[in-house]
Amino acid sequence: MKFFADTAEIDDIKDLAATGLLDGVTTNPSLIMKSGRDFIEVTREICGLVDGPVSAEVVALDHAGMMAEAEKLRKIADNVCIKVPLTIDGLKTCKALSGDGTMVNVTLCFSANQALLAAKAGATFVSPFVGRHDDNGFDGMQLISDIRLIYDNYNFGTEILVASVRHSVHVLEAAKIGADVMTAPPAVIRGLFKHILTDKGIEGFLADWAKTGQTI
Ligand code: G3P
């Protein structure tokens, strides 16, 4: 499963990229707002930090407006992936851009039927929001299972990008289902490395090692 960082914070992206385990980055207008940075500038900087796809989201609601924004965004770098909302105009834009060889991430997906439409529109990625789905009394992971089943039934190439990931159990369940990608806030990704027994184990080994009086 590929790991994307869901952030526009440069220091976090640099830190995670240094692990060698970061496959891409996703941003959205809220994350750009939180970064306090200029959208084009910060996107360019992020694209230089990772080799994989960097999602940059359009804000126009109509097809022509989305195409005009996508034209500006895709000039930023070769690894920019245009993020469009799951609306009729968003999918028209997806179809046009993907037909042209541009990576497209269809975002704000909340149903398996919407995911089916995104795949038919040639999306590179579809982003079902599991956390927000759970928040509203639905089962986010059931949505991922349903999309996996449908995409496998028809051999769709669209990758399932599990978004709105809030904790490590979301990552575990997504991996068990066979999602292609997950995007998570840096703190959630860092949390995946942690286990209390790992920390305790290191503590015990170091205490015993000190007693040997040896060095390596
Ligand atoms: O980038 C889209 C998605 O991951 C947002 O997550 O936590 O704002 O629901 P969240």
PDB file of N, CA, C and O and ligand atoms in Angstrom, residues 6 26-28 31 83 107 129 131-132 163-166 183 185, ligand 1:
ATOM      1  N   ASP A   6      -1.062  13.702   4.148  1.00  0.00           N
ATOM      2  CA  ASP A   6      -2.184  14.617   3.915  1.00  0.00           C
ATOM      3  C   ASP A   6      -1.858  15.936   4.620  1.00  0.00           C
ATOM      4  O   ASP A   6      -2.329  16.183   5.737  1.00  0.00           O
ATOM      5  N   THR A  26      -0.990  14.653  -0.446  1.00  0.00           N
ATOM      6  CA  THR A  26      -2.287  15.213  -0.840  1.00  0.00           C
ATOM      7  C   THR A  26      -2.482  16.527  -0.093  1.00  0.00           C
ATOM      8  O   THR A  26      -2.141  16.636   1.084  1.00  0.00           O
ATOM      9  N   THR A  27      -3.034  17.510  -0.806  1.00  0.00           N
ATOM     10  CA  THR A  27      -3.400  18.774  -0.151  1.00  0.00           C
ATOM     11  C   THR A  27      -4.859  19.048  -0.490  1.00  0.00           C
ATOM     12  O   THR A  27      -5.439  18.381  -1.345  1.00  0.00           O
ATOM     13  N   ASN A  28      -5.427  19.991   0.208  1.00  0.00           N
ATOM     14  CA  ASN A  28      -6.774  20.477  -0.121  1.00  0.00           C
ATOM     15  C   ASN A  28      -6.813  21.945   0.301  1.00  0.00           C
ATOM     16  O   ASN A  28      -5.876  22.429   0.956  1.00  0.00           O
ATOM     17  N   LEU A  31      -6.032  22.587   3.971  1.00  0.00           N
ATOM     18  CA  LEU A  31      -4.630  22.364   4.359  1.00  0.00           C
ATOM     19  C   LEU A  31      -3.737  23.502   3.863  1.00  0.00           C
ATOM     20  O   LEU A  31      -2.783  23.894   4.538  1.00  0.00           O
ATOM     21  N   LYS A  83      -6.759  17.573  -8.393  1.00  0.00           N
ATOM     22  CA  LYS A  83      -7.821  17.040  -7.526  1.00  0.00           C
ATOM     23  C   LYS A  83      -9.123  17.760  -7.868  1.00  0.00           C
ATOM     24  O   LYS A  83      -9.177  19.005  -7.843  1.00  0.00           O
ATOM     25  N   THR A 107     -12.014  13.622  -5.494  1.00  0.00           N
ATOM     26  CA  THR A 107     -12.110  13.706  -4.046  1.00  0.00           C
ATOM     27  C   THR A 107     -13.556  13.882  -3.571  1.00  0.00           C
ATOM     28  O   THR A 107     -14.469  14.044  -4.377  1.00  0.00           O
ATOM     29  N   PHE A 129     -13.646   9.376   1.781  1.00  0.00           N
ATOM     30  CA  PHE A 129     -13.288   9.997   3.072  1.00  0.00           C
ATOM     31  C   PHE A 129     -13.812   9.129   4.216  1.00  0.00           C
ATOM     32  O   PHE A 129     -14.951   9.297   4.664  1.00  0.00           O
ATOM     33  N   GLY A 131     -12.995   8.898   7.519  1.00  0.00           N
ATOM     34  CA  GLY A 131     -13.225   9.550   8.815  1.00  0.00           C
ATOM     35  C   GLY A 131     -14.534  10.336   8.833  1.00  0.00           C
ATOM     36  O   GLY A 131     -15.338  10.208   9.757  1.00  0.00           O
ATOM     37  N   ARG A 132     -14.739  11.137   7.793  1.00  0.00           N
ATOM     38  CA  ARG A 132     -15.978  11.930   7.743  1.00  0.00           C
ATOM     39  C   ARG A 132     -17.194  11.026   7.573  1.00  0.00           C
ATOM     40  O   ARG A 132     -18.289  11.340   8.028  1.00  0.00           O
ATOM     41  N   ALA A 163      -8.880   8.315   2.238  1.00  0.00           N
ATOM     42  CA  ALA A 163      -8.615   9.664   2.762  1.00  0.00           C
ATOM     43  C   ALA A 163      -9.425   9.900   4.024  1.00  0.00           C
ATOM     44  O   ALA A 163     -10.265   9.077   4.395  1.00  0.00           O
ATOM     45  N   SER A 164      -9.139  11.040   4.663  1.00  0.00           N
ATOM     46  CA  SER A 164      -9.789  11.372   5.934  1.00  0.00           C
ATOM     47  C   SER A 164      -9.488  10.268   6.964  1.00  0.00           C
ATOM     48  O   SER A 164     -10.342   9.865   7.746  1.00  0.00           O
ATOM     49  N   VAL A 165      -8.241   9.809   6.922  1.00  0.00           N
ATOM     50  CA  VAL A 165      -7.765   8.775   7.856  1.00  0.00           C
ATOM     51  C   VAL A 165      -7.463   9.460   9.185  1.00  0.00           C
ATOM     52  O   VAL A 165      -6.763  10.460   9.228  1.00  0.00           O
ATOM     53  N   ARG A 166      -8.006   8.902  10.266  1.00  0.00           N
ATOM     54  CA  ARG A 166      -7.863   9.576  11.562  1.00  0.00           C
ATOM     55  C   ARG A 166      -6.966   8.826  12.539  1.00  0.00           C
ATOM     56  O   ARG A 166      -6.499   9.386  13.500  1.00  0.00           O
ATOM     57  N   THR A 183      -3.917   8.165   2.586  1.00  0.00           N
ATOM     58  CA  THR A 183      -3.314   9.454   2.905  1.00  0.00           C
ATOM     59  C   THR A 183      -3.718   9.828   4.322  1.00  0.00           C
ATOM     60  O   THR A 183      -4.895   9.708   4.693  1.00  0.00           O
ATOM     61  N   PRO A 185      -2.700  12.378   8.045  1.00  0.00           N
ATOM     62  CA  PRO A 185      -1.924  13.465   8.635  1.00  0.00           C
ATOM     63  C   PRO A 185      -0.586  12.912   9.142  1.00  0.00           C
ATOM     64  O   PRO A 185      -0.511  11.736   9.545  1.00  0.00           O
TER      65      PRO A 185
HETATM   66  O1  G3P B   1      -7.494  15.519   2.014  1.00  0.00           O
HETATM   67  C1  G3P B   1      -8.781  15.080   2.217  1.00  0.00           C
HETATM   68  C2  G3P B   1      -9.048  14.392   3.528  1.00  0.00           C
HETATM   69  O2  G3P B   1      -8.005  13.529   3.851  1.00  0.00           O
HETATM   70  C3  G3P B   1      -9.496  15.285   4.636  1.00  0.00           C
HETATM   71  O3  G3P B   1      -9.471  14.671   5.894  1.00  0.00           O
HETATM   72  O4  G3P B   1      -9.610  14.759   8.369  1.00  0.00           O
HETATM   73  O5  G3P B   1     -10.315  16.764   7.007  1.00  0.00           O
HETATM   74  O6  G3P B   1     -11.705  14.702   7.054  1.00  0.00           O
HETATM   75  P1  G3P B   1     -10.315  15.258   7.141  1.00  0.00           P
END
